[in-house]
Amino acid sequence: MAGEQHRKGQEKRLDLSPFPIRTDLAREAHDMALGRRQKGEGVPGVHAEEREENGILTSWIRIEDQEGARELGKLPGLYLTLEIPDLRSQDSELQRRVAQHFSDQFQQFLKQAGIPENASVLIVGLGNWNVTADALGPFVVKHTMVTRHLFQLMPEQVEEGYRPVSAISPGVLGTTGMETSEIVLGVVERTKPDVVIAVDALASRALNRVNTTIQVADTGINPGSGVGNKRKALNKETLGIPVIAIGIPTVVDAATIAHDTIDFVLAHLQREMSQQNGKMSNPLDPLNRANVKELQSQEVPTETRSQVLGMVGGLDPNEKRQLIEEVLNPLGQNLIVTPKEVDAFIGDMGKLVADGLSCALHNSVTLDNVSSHVN
Amino acid sequence: MAGEQHRKGQEKRLDLSPFPIRTDLAREAHDMALGRRQKGEGVPGVHAEEREENGILTSWIRIEDQEGARELGKLPGLYLTLEIPDLRSQDSELQRRVAQHFSDQFQQFLKQAGIPENASVLIVGLGNWNVTADALGPFVVKHTMVTRHLFQLMPEQVEEGYRPVSAISPGVLGTTGMETSEIVLGVVERTKPDVVIAVDALASRALNRVNTTIQVADTGINPGSGVGNKRKALNKETLGIPVIAIGIPTVVDAATIAHDTIDFVLAHLQREMSQQNGKMSNPLDPLNRANVKELQSQEVPTETRSQVLGMVGGLDPNEKRQLIEEVLNPLGQNLIVTPKEVDAFIGDMGKLVADGLSCALHNSVTLDNVSSHVN
Amino acid sequence: MAGEQHRKGQEKRLDLSPFPIRTDLAREAHDMALGRRQKGEGVPGVHAEEREENGILTSWIRIEDQEGARELGKLPGLYLTLEIPDLRSQDSELQRRVAQHFSDQFQQFLKQAGIPENASVLIVGLGNWNVTADALGPFVVKHTMVTRHLFQLMPEQVEEGYRPVSAISPGVLGTTGMETSEIVLGVVERTKPDVVIAVDALASRALNRVNTTIQVADTGINPGSGVGNKRKALNKETLGIPVIAIGIPTVVDAATIAHDTIDFVLAHLQREMSQQNGKMSNPLDPLNRANVKELQSQEVPTETRSQVLGMVGGLDPNEKRQLIEEVLNPLGQNLIVTPKEVDAFIGDMGKLVADGLSCALHNSVTLDNVSSHVN
Amino acid sequence: MAGEQHRKGQEKRLDLSPFPIRTDLAREAHDMALGRRQKGEGVPGVHAEEREENGILTSWIRIEDQEGARELGKLPGLYLTLEIPDLRSQDSELQRRVAQHFSDQFQQFLKQAGIPENASVLIVGLGNWNVTADALGPFVVKHTMVTRHLFQLMPEQVEEGYRPVSAISPGVLGTTGMETSEIVLGVVERTKPDVVIAVDALASRALNRVNTTIQVADTGINPGSGVGNKRKALNKETLGIPVIAIGIPTVVDAATIAHDTIDFVLAHLQREMSQQNGKMSNPLDPLNRANVKELQSQEVPTETRSQVLGMVGGLDPNEKRQLIEEVLNPLGQNLIVTPKEVDAFIGDMGKLVADGLSCALHNSVTLDNVSSHVN
């Protein structure tokens, strides 16, 4: 990730980015903000920590105030991100380990977000079950244990270690004719859960995040997020109760592939030319994590930079945008793409999140007995 | 149907029926009520007419008052029933003809039920999409055209001949933890449709009705109906707006097969014995429609009847119930069964109802262009 | 089962059976043959043993010669049957226990059938994957571990404890236009497996067997078996290599429900009349296992029997057949039915058999690691 | 297409291409070959014609000899390509028009390929039905009319206007453990069709071809083609009968997006620098078809070119390959991607091809009655 952080930072310092970079992931936004600063300097208004263990990178980011929000382009709140680069290898041992870790971290997240242990929960599976890449939410709803009806119909028979959980897949605007937020608000008003957990498939900026990253946030679901068009917010303001969002990137805009490629080529050429001009004696692999510190400490004189830019044709943002469009038009009308193994990936990830949720929400449910609780 | 009507009547006159016969179909209830009366006599409080055309038997029954309701064991209201015995043959020509007929009749039904032509509609697909036999409602929702969002987002662009239609598949208690009625009421309160059309898979008394019968009623969905356990009503009383129910039998209780079989055997033995006793010279096929009148006009003397019953062991209702249980226990725990072709039947029937609804609700949609309106 | 055995025997002794009773299950055929004999007497040419453990009834039947074959109406060979009445309860603990037991027994079966431990295997999933009730074979193929290509492409990398396994779902005549046997024979000739394991969904005589019984036989698949129409045999004669058949009842003919019901009613009436005649002082529940011995030891005088039969109308086989047809016609054209939960049952049973097979065929695969071997 | 043709030609002339450009589509290969020649000059050994009508671009290419084969990197034979850029719009009217056009052209193709009108056909649906993007072949098999069994079982009842058609989905190596070619050869040897029609999902070089292009070829399926790994050929040489291949691009390698982007950026920079050097006064949009002629007629002096290349860093093929890898690694491990709407696209395209095939193969089947022939 540090390599990526560098890359994004690099492109920012050189001001090559044609678009304001938008990401649904606080983790990415934080990396970018770090990249815009001196090395070692933190982002004001943001508290972040991370650790890697067993192939799982866990990061907690709290955006504490409006300054942090501005810096990251995200709402103030708590963000938990799990990154598991190997998750697409379909290794069932790893999946189980991640499910357990997700369950533990999610339980901690609920605590930190101030959700009481016996709070009743409504799980909302956002997305369109007819489009596999957008079906993660409905898939999780299908496989998560629900218990609210037991509490309602035979409360005396519900054992210790469970809490009331209900779940709904409200569909999407195009198939229901109704805003998802209208449906969820109606259901919340009638069934009065204490908290909503909304699960959604996200569009990622980077193919390598697809089906390898899980983000949890206490800010809810806000306009513009997600694979489909879910235009109205699901948050404490609109629903009147806390909304915890679980988001997983499942698709990527083909444009970002082209966009990142162009940045790479330009960065490469700039380095090449710096070398030719004798100003940069050490052509660094921008993805080589070992070299990151060295690179960041390099002082590239301003005059060199502008010279380099002049030589590669001085692409201004408009030119760059046009170049990307030229590339993308023949590539196929700005398609949103997903890995061809999408069926298996959504199934694996959905099962992981569903099992993790069942374990996190009910103390009596563990990964060993979860399959006897749900079908 | 007259044969069946006879049979039900016969068993009633002889008072052999162990259970109060319950049916979701007004058509069946009316046949039974007719069977309890003199030939040619109508059922008080009930207005009924029927016609057969092109292999489709269409009947309109209006239960006008409490007396009719008591006689039929159904709520007062308007009931439309289409019976198409050949529908399971998967003849696509017939399916299209039935879809057109259903569309026409449903449009007429809306008129008779006092629903204005531009009334906004919420289609509710009841049932569990994970159980094919119970997935008819969700299937119809998936394939019916929705338009409400267009009226909301770009009203000026919606052409003539459409009305606002939204649709939802709320799931079932066991998968959501919430009563279907809670979800629907919440959605109705937020989105304010003028009328609800609820589509549901029903349990039939007779295998031959499965996937061959469509019932429309303006009484809504009431407790105890349906394949699954949908315990709360969806009707004008609970939702505050008219609820039109579309019900299609997709499963049958194995018990009814055994039950009907027993009635048949006893009726057969009675006839046999009557003959041996010289009292009944004309053993009739109880299903032979041509013989129905003759049979109904026969006077079987009371003394003969009791003698016959005594001879076959004088099964009283309790004995009969016990006999049925003896039969069913080894047969497999009172299973609900469905034809093994359930996947194809639900698909065909769901498409038929969805297309019929799209045509009936939007004047600009016809069977010729419906496939370009929905996917 | 003894109760059922009695019932079948009873009906045989009274010669009430209208049809030659056909069953795909050696277990049922053996029970019927026992019922035709004196108590305690075995069936000549048949060796049988059974035991019940943990809710699983395991029986091994070897039909040793032509006499045994005639008695049971089945080919000479080895038959293993597991009966698990509670399997439909969707208890994941029980499913796992049955998978382990099936794996152990199947391994033993292969040994008894003389299949070497390293014999290469072709698994054939018979049936139509578009019809859920008939999709058990294709489902098992999808979830069983295949390894033959690894042995072919990188033999040095295949570890100990595996054998070459390939798998195919050939489809059915109606969707391929080819006899399944033609396809399988072609594939066998090209890929030269040592043994074929054919998995098929069966039609059962009894609803209570549906999705609760697994039969393994070394006689292959023979004409007339199965849910669909699979008319040509798959056996050693046609394929040139041993064929082990795994069959699981998933559907039942509605006619057998009616048929069994009629037998019950008649048996009931006969007992009633015997009592009236003072000959039978102890009306027994024919399904009560505790009473079976007592019942079997009763001497019902022949004269009484014929008298009873005369009284209930002396149904001869033709009359009985007509009676059944009368019952079934209005019930719905001799439908084949399946429990409405067919989707879940096929999924559970298919997973159980697939996992059991993977464990039985590869020593290195266990129920604990099977999910990391297949997806 | 001309714009694309130019671009590919351009990159070839400048010899920037790091990889030998491989494409499954003769149409693309022909465009590239044209690009390497003088304007107006044809490719030796290749006969090509095309026409556009109603939004469908139809091209027929015959590679007549080894020289043509070398030029296009494709086997000698006949290639028919339909390109329908709007096909992804899910316009059912267009789909029907394309199905009709495909049927007509395919019938003509069979004639040109010397397949008799009554030749018996085996349709082979290649690919993995568990991976939606690879499931086109199995989908077509499921929806195409099969008749061979009718000819075999009741030849006298088959009416005029049909021919024997069988169909099989053999699965893929990873799920069967057998080479597809082994299975197909076995089936061909047993069932003796006159010709095989193999349907396969292809990997495209260009996103805009995905689900918009259909290629028919009489050269069969050859190693390296297709989405999955189908390593053995299916052609006249291996099967002994003609093999007609129908291929449809459904996925694209993310690497080609990056690759094309890099070519674009370099071409752009070169033009920019040429201008700075006063040699290129007219910076052309390389995708602007109107400018193609002008651009092609420009004489870029060799010395300028090398100078330009030197200035942009003189990327040699190795450097370019490394650059692409640098870009792709963080983007996600060389993923193969597919549009997120893959479920709907495969369904639409599969239905189109299946209906087109049914109509083309049977004179009595038309688009108006095809739905009554298949389910």
Short mmCIF file of N, CA and C in Angstrom, two decimals, chain B residues 106-201:
data_model
loop_
_atom_site.label_atom_id
_atom_site.label_comp_id
_atom_site.label_asym_id
_atom_site.label_seq_id
_atom_site.Cartn_x
_atom_site.Cartn_y
_atom_site.Cartn_z
N PHE B 106 -58.41 -8.66 -16.14
CA PHE B 106 -57.92 -7.93 -14.97
C PHE B 106 -58.24 -6.45 -15.08
N GLN B 107 -58.16 -5.93 -16.31
CA GLN B 107 -58.52 -4.52 -16.53
C GLN B 107 -59.99 -4.30 -16.16
N GLN B 108 -60.82 -5.24 -16.57
CA GLN B 108 -62.24 -5.16 -16.25
C GLN B 108 -62.46 -5.28 -14.74
N PHE B 109 -61.66 -6.14 -14.13
CA PHE B 109 -61.76 -6.32 -12.68
C PHE B 109 -61.46 -5.02 -11.94
N LEU B 110 -60.39 -4.33 -12.38
CA LEU B 110 -60.04 -3.06 -11.74
C LEU B 110 -61.21 -2.09 -11.84
N LYS B 111 -61.84 -2.07 -13.02
CA LYS B 111 -62.97 -1.17 -13.23
C LYS B 111 -64.09 -1.53 -12.24
N GLN B 112 -64.43 -2.80 -12.20
CA GLN B 112 -65.52 -3.25 -11.32
C GLN B 112 -65.18 -3.00 -9.86
N ALA B 113 -63.89 -3.06 -9.54
CA ALA B 113 -63.49 -2.85 -8.15
C ALA B 113 -63.36 -1.36 -7.83
N GLY B 114 -63.67 -0.52 -8.83
CA GLY B 114 -63.68 0.92 -8.59
C GLY B 114 -62.30 1.56 -8.55
N ILE B 115 -61.31 0.92 -9.15
CA ILE B 115 -59.96 1.50 -9.18
C ILE B 115 -59.85 2.42 -10.40
N PRO B 116 -59.56 3.71 -10.22
CA PRO B 116 -59.48 4.64 -11.36
C PRO B 116 -58.36 4.24 -12.32
N GLU B 117 -58.49 4.66 -13.56
CA GLU B 117 -57.56 4.22 -14.59
C GLU B 117 -56.14 4.73 -14.36
N ASN B 118 -56.03 5.87 -13.69
CA ASN B 118 -54.68 6.41 -13.48
C ASN B 118 -54.17 6.19 -12.04
N ALA B 119 -54.86 5.32 -11.31
CA ALA B 119 -54.45 5.04 -9.93
C ALA B 119 -53.02 4.51 -9.91
N SER B 120 -52.22 5.00 -8.97
CA SER B 120 -50.86 4.47 -8.84
C SER B 120 -50.91 3.14 -8.10
N VAL B 121 -50.03 2.24 -8.52
CA VAL B 121 -50.11 0.85 -8.07
C VAL B 121 -48.80 0.42 -7.41
N LEU B 122 -48.91 -0.29 -6.29
CA LEU B 122 -47.75 -0.98 -5.72
C LEU B 122 -48.01 -2.48 -5.85
N ILE B 123 -47.15 -3.15 -6.62
CA ILE B 123 -47.26 -4.61 -6.75
C ILE B 123 -46.42 -5.25 -5.66
N VAL B 124 -47.02 -6.13 -4.88
CA VAL B 124 -46.31 -6.80 -3.81
C VAL B 124 -46.18 -8.29 -4.16
N GLY B 125 -44.96 -8.74 -4.32
CA GLY B 125 -44.73 -10.15 -4.65
C GLY B 125 -44.47 -10.94 -3.38
N LEU B 126 -45.52 -11.58 -2.87
CA LEU B 126 -45.38 -12.34 -1.62
C LEU B 126 -44.66 -13.65 -1.88
N GLY B 127 -44.04 -14.18 -0.85
CA GLY B 127 -43.41 -15.49 -0.97
C GLY B 127 -41.90 -15.43 -0.88
N ASN B 128 -41.31 -16.60 -0.88
CA ASN B 128 -39.89 -16.78 -0.61
C ASN B 128 -39.15 -17.12 -1.90
N TRP B 129 -38.27 -16.23 -2.34
CA TRP B 129 -37.64 -16.46 -3.64
C TRP B 129 -36.61 -17.59 -3.59
N ASN B 130 -36.32 -18.09 -2.40
CA ASN B 130 -35.39 -19.22 -2.31
C ASN B 130 -36.10 -20.57 -2.43
N VAL B 131 -37.43 -20.55 -2.43
CA VAL B 131 -38.22 -21.78 -2.55
C VAL B 131 -39.02 -21.64 -3.84
N THR B 132 -38.62 -22.35 -4.87
CA THR B 132 -39.20 -22.12 -6.20
C THR B 132 -40.72 -22.15 -6.16
N ALA B 133 -41.29 -23.13 -5.46
CA ALA B 133 -42.74 -23.27 -5.43
C ALA B 133 -43.42 -22.06 -4.78
N ASP B 134 -42.68 -21.29 -4.00
CA ASP B 134 -43.24 -20.14 -3.30
C ASP B 134 -42.75 -18.82 -3.92
N ALA B 135 -42.07 -18.92 -5.07
CA ALA B 135 -41.39 -17.76 -5.63
C ALA B 135 -42.20 -17.05 -6.71
N LEU B 136 -43.47 -17.43 -6.86
CA LEU B 136 -44.24 -16.83 -7.93
C LEU B 136 -44.33 -15.31 -7.79
N GLY B 137 -44.63 -14.84 -6.59
CA GLY B 137 -44.76 -13.40 -6.37
C GLY B 137 -43.49 -12.66 -6.71
N PRO B 138 -42.34 -13.04 -6.11
CA PRO B 138 -41.09 -12.37 -6.46
C PRO B 138 -40.77 -12.45 -7.96
N PHE B 139 -41.12 -13.57 -8.58
CA PHE B 139 -40.87 -13.72 -10.02
C PHE B 139 -41.70 -12.68 -10.80
N VAL B 140 -42.96 -12.52 -10.43
CA VAL B 140 -43.81 -11.54 -11.12
C VAL B 140 -43.26 -10.13 -10.92
N VAL B 141 -42.83 -9.83 -9.70
CA VAL B 141 -42.26 -8.50 -9.43
C VAL B 141 -41.04 -8.25 -10.33
N LYS B 142 -40.21 -9.28 -10.46
CA LYS B 142 -39.00 -9.12 -11.26
C LYS B 142 -39.32 -8.81 -12.72
N HIS B 143 -40.43 -9.37 -13.23
CA HIS B 143 -40.71 -9.24 -14.66
C HIS B 143 -41.80 -8.25 -15.00
N THR B 144 -42.30 -7.52 -14.00
CA THR B 144 -43.32 -6.53 -14.30
C THR B 144 -42.67 -5.16 -14.47
N MET B 145 -43.21 -4.40 -15.37
CA MET B 145 -42.70 -3.06 -15.68
C MET B 145 -42.98 -2.10 -14.53
N VAL B 146 -41.94 -1.41 -14.04
CA VAL B 146 -42.16 -0.37 -13.03
C VAL B 146 -41.87 1.00 -13.63
N THR B 147 -42.64 1.98 -13.19
CA THR B 147 -42.59 3.31 -13.83
C THR B 147 -42.62 4.45 -12.83
N ARG B 148 -42.91 4.15 -11.57
CA ARG B 148 -43.11 5.23 -10.60
C ARG B 148 -41.93 6.20 -10.58
N HIS B 149 -40.71 5.65 -10.63
CA HIS B 149 -39.52 6.51 -10.55
C HIS B 149 -39.45 7.46 -11.73
N LEU B 150 -39.94 7.04 -12.89
CA LEU B 150 -39.94 7.95 -14.04
C LEU B 150 -40.89 9.11 -13.79
N PHE B 151 -42.07 8.79 -13.23
CA PHE B 151 -43.01 9.87 -12.91
C PHE B 151 -42.41 10.82 -11.87
N GLN B 152 -41.59 10.28 -10.97
CA GLN B 152 -41.02 11.12 -9.93
C GLN B 152 -39.83 11.94 -10.44
N LEU B 153 -38.99 11.33 -11.26
CA LEU B 153 -37.73 11.96 -11.62
C LEU B 153 -37.82 12.80 -12.88
N MET B 154 -38.64 12.35 -13.83
CA MET B 154 -38.76 13.13 -15.07
C MET B 154 -40.19 13.04 -15.59
N PRO B 155 -41.11 13.61 -14.82
CA PRO B 155 -42.54 13.47 -15.16
C PRO B 155 -42.86 13.96 -16.57
N GLU B 156 -42.13 15.00 -17.01
CA GLU B 156 -42.47 15.55 -18.33
C GLU B 156 -42.13 14.60 -19.46
N GLN B 157 -41.25 13.63 -19.16
CA GLN B 157 -40.85 12.72 -20.24
C GLN B 157 -41.68 11.44 -20.31
N VAL B 158 -42.56 11.23 -19.32
CA VAL B 158 -43.39 10.03 -19.37
C VAL B 158 -44.51 10.25 -20.37
N GLU B 159 -44.61 9.38 -21.35
CA GLU B 159 -45.63 9.54 -22.38
C GLU B 159 -47.01 9.12 -21.87
N GLU B 160 -48.00 9.40 -22.69
CA GLU B 160 -49.37 8.96 -22.42
C GLU B 160 -49.42 7.43 -22.34
N GLY B 161 -50.39 6.92 -21.62
CA GLY B 161 -50.63 5.48 -21.66
C GLY B 161 -49.89 4.71 -20.59
N TYR B 162 -49.29 5.43 -19.67
CA TYR B 162 -48.63 4.76 -18.54
C TYR B 162 -49.21 5.29 -17.24
N ARG B 163 -49.06 4.53 -16.19
CA ARG B 163 -49.43 5.01 -14.86
C ARG B 163 -48.28 4.67 -13.91
N PRO B 164 -48.20 5.32 -12.77
CA PRO B 164 -47.10 5.01 -11.84
C PRO B 164 -47.27 3.62 -11.21
N VAL B 165 -46.29 2.78 -11.44
CA VAL B 165 -46.30 1.44 -10.86
C VAL B 165 -44.98 1.21 -10.14
N SER B 166 -45.05 0.77 -8.90
CA SER B 166 -43.86 0.35 -8.17
C SER B 166 -44.05 -1.10 -7.76
N ALA B 167 -42.99 -1.73 -7.27
CA ALA B 167 -43.07 -3.17 -6.99
C ALA B 167 -42.06 -3.54 -5.92
N ILE B 168 -42.44 -4.48 -5.07
CA ILE B 168 -41.51 -4.93 -4.04
C ILE B 168 -41.76 -6.41 -3.71
N SER B 169 -40.67 -7.11 -3.43
CA SER B 169 -40.75 -8.48 -2.92
C SER B 169 -40.28 -8.45 -1.48
N PRO B 170 -41.18 -8.41 -0.53
CA PRO B 170 -40.76 -8.16 0.85
C PRO B 170 -40.12 -9.36 1.54
N GLY B 171 -40.12 -10.54 0.91
CA GLY B 171 -39.58 -11.72 1.58
C GLY B 171 -40.58 -12.32 2.54
N VAL B 172 -40.13 -13.28 3.33
CA VAL B 172 -41.02 -13.96 4.28
C VAL B 172 -40.45 -13.86 5.69
N LEU B 173 -41.32 -14.10 6.64
CA LEU B 173 -40.96 -13.93 8.05
C LEU B 173 -39.65 -14.64 8.40
N GLY B 174 -39.49 -15.86 7.90
CA GLY B 174 -38.32 -16.64 8.28
C GLY B 174 -37.01 -16.10 7.74
N THR B 175 -37.06 -15.32 6.68
CA THR B 175 -35.82 -14.79 6.11
C THR B 175 -35.61 -13.32 6.43
N THR B 176 -36.68 -12.60 6.86
CA THR B 176 -36.52 -11.19 7.18
C THR B 176 -36.64 -10.93 8.69
N GLY B 177 -37.30 -11.82 9.41
CA GLY B 177 -37.55 -11.57 10.83
C GLY B 177 -38.67 -10.57 11.05
N MET B 178 -39.30 -10.15 9.96
CA MET B 178 -40.39 -9.16 10.07
C MET B 178 -41.64 -9.70 9.39
N GLU B 179 -42.80 -9.38 9.93
CA GLU B 179 -44.04 -9.71 9.25
C GLU B 179 -44.07 -8.99 7.90
N THR B 180 -44.49 -9.70 6.87
CA THR B 180 -44.64 -9.08 5.56
C THR B 180 -45.53 -7.84 5.66
N SER B 181 -46.56 -7.93 6.49
CA SER B 181 -47.50 -6.81 6.59
C SER B 181 -46.82 -5.57 7.17
N GLU B 182 -45.84 -5.78 8.07
CA GLU B 182 -45.12 -4.62 8.62
C GLU B 182 -44.35 -3.90 7.51
N ILE B 183 -43.65 -4.72 6.71
CA ILE B 183 -42.84 -4.14 5.63
C ILE B 183 -43.73 -3.40 4.64
N VAL B 184 -44.81 -4.08 4.21
CA VAL B 184 -45.67 -3.48 3.19
C VAL B 184 -46.32 -2.22 3.73
N LEU B 185 -46.78 -2.27 4.98
CA LEU B 185 -47.41 -1.08 5.54
C LEU B 185 -46.41 0.09 5.58
N GLY B 186 -45.18 -0.20 6.00
CA GLY B 186 -44.16 0.84 6.01
C GLY B 186 -43.94 1.45 4.64
N VAL B 187 -43.86 0.60 3.64
CA VAL B 187 -43.62 1.08 2.27
C VAL B 187 -44.83 1.87 1.77
N VAL B 188 -46.04 1.37 2.07
CA VAL B 188 -47.25 2.07 1.63
C VAL B 188 -47.30 3.46 2.26
N GLU B 189 -46.98 3.55 3.54
CA GLU B 189 -47.04 4.85 4.22
C GLU B 189 -46.04 5.84 3.62
N ARG B 190 -44.88 5.35 3.20
CA ARG B 190 -43.87 6.26 2.64
C ARG B 190 -44.13 6.61 1.19
N THR B 191 -44.63 5.65 0.41
CA THR B 191 -44.69 5.89 -1.04
C THR B 191 -46.11 6.16 -1.54
N LYS B 192 -47.12 5.96 -0.67
CA LYS B 192 -48.48 6.39 -0.94
C LYS B 192 -49.06 5.95 -2.29
N PRO B 193 -49.04 4.66 -2.57
CA PRO B 193 -49.76 4.21 -3.77
C PRO B 193 -51.26 4.30 -3.54
N ASP B 194 -52.05 4.28 -4.64
CA ASP B 194 -53.51 4.30 -4.51
C ASP B 194 -54.07 2.92 -4.26
N VAL B 195 -53.35 1.90 -4.72
CA VAL B 195 -53.86 0.53 -4.59
C VAL B 195 -52.68 -0.44 -4.55
N VAL B 196 -52.86 -1.53 -3.82
CA VAL B 196 -51.86 -2.59 -3.79
C VAL B 196 -52.38 -3.79 -4.58
N ILE B 197 -51.52 -4.34 -5.43
CA ILE B 197 -51.82 -5.63 -6.07
C ILE B 197 -50.85 -6.65 -5.48
N ALA B 198 -51.39 -7.62 -4.74
CA ALA B 198 -50.54 -8.60 -4.06
C ALA B 198 -50.61 -9.93 -4.79
N VAL B 199 -49.44 -10.44 -5.20
CA VAL B 199 -49.38 -11.70 -5.95
C VAL B 199 -48.82 -12.78 -5.03
N ASP B 200 -49.49 -13.94 -4.99
CA ASP B 200 -49.10 -14.96 -4.03
C ASP B 200 -49.30 -16.36 -4.60
N ALA B 201 -48.42 -17.27 -4.18
CA ALA B 201 -48.61 -18.68 -4.48
C ALA B 201 -49.52 -19.29 -3.43
#
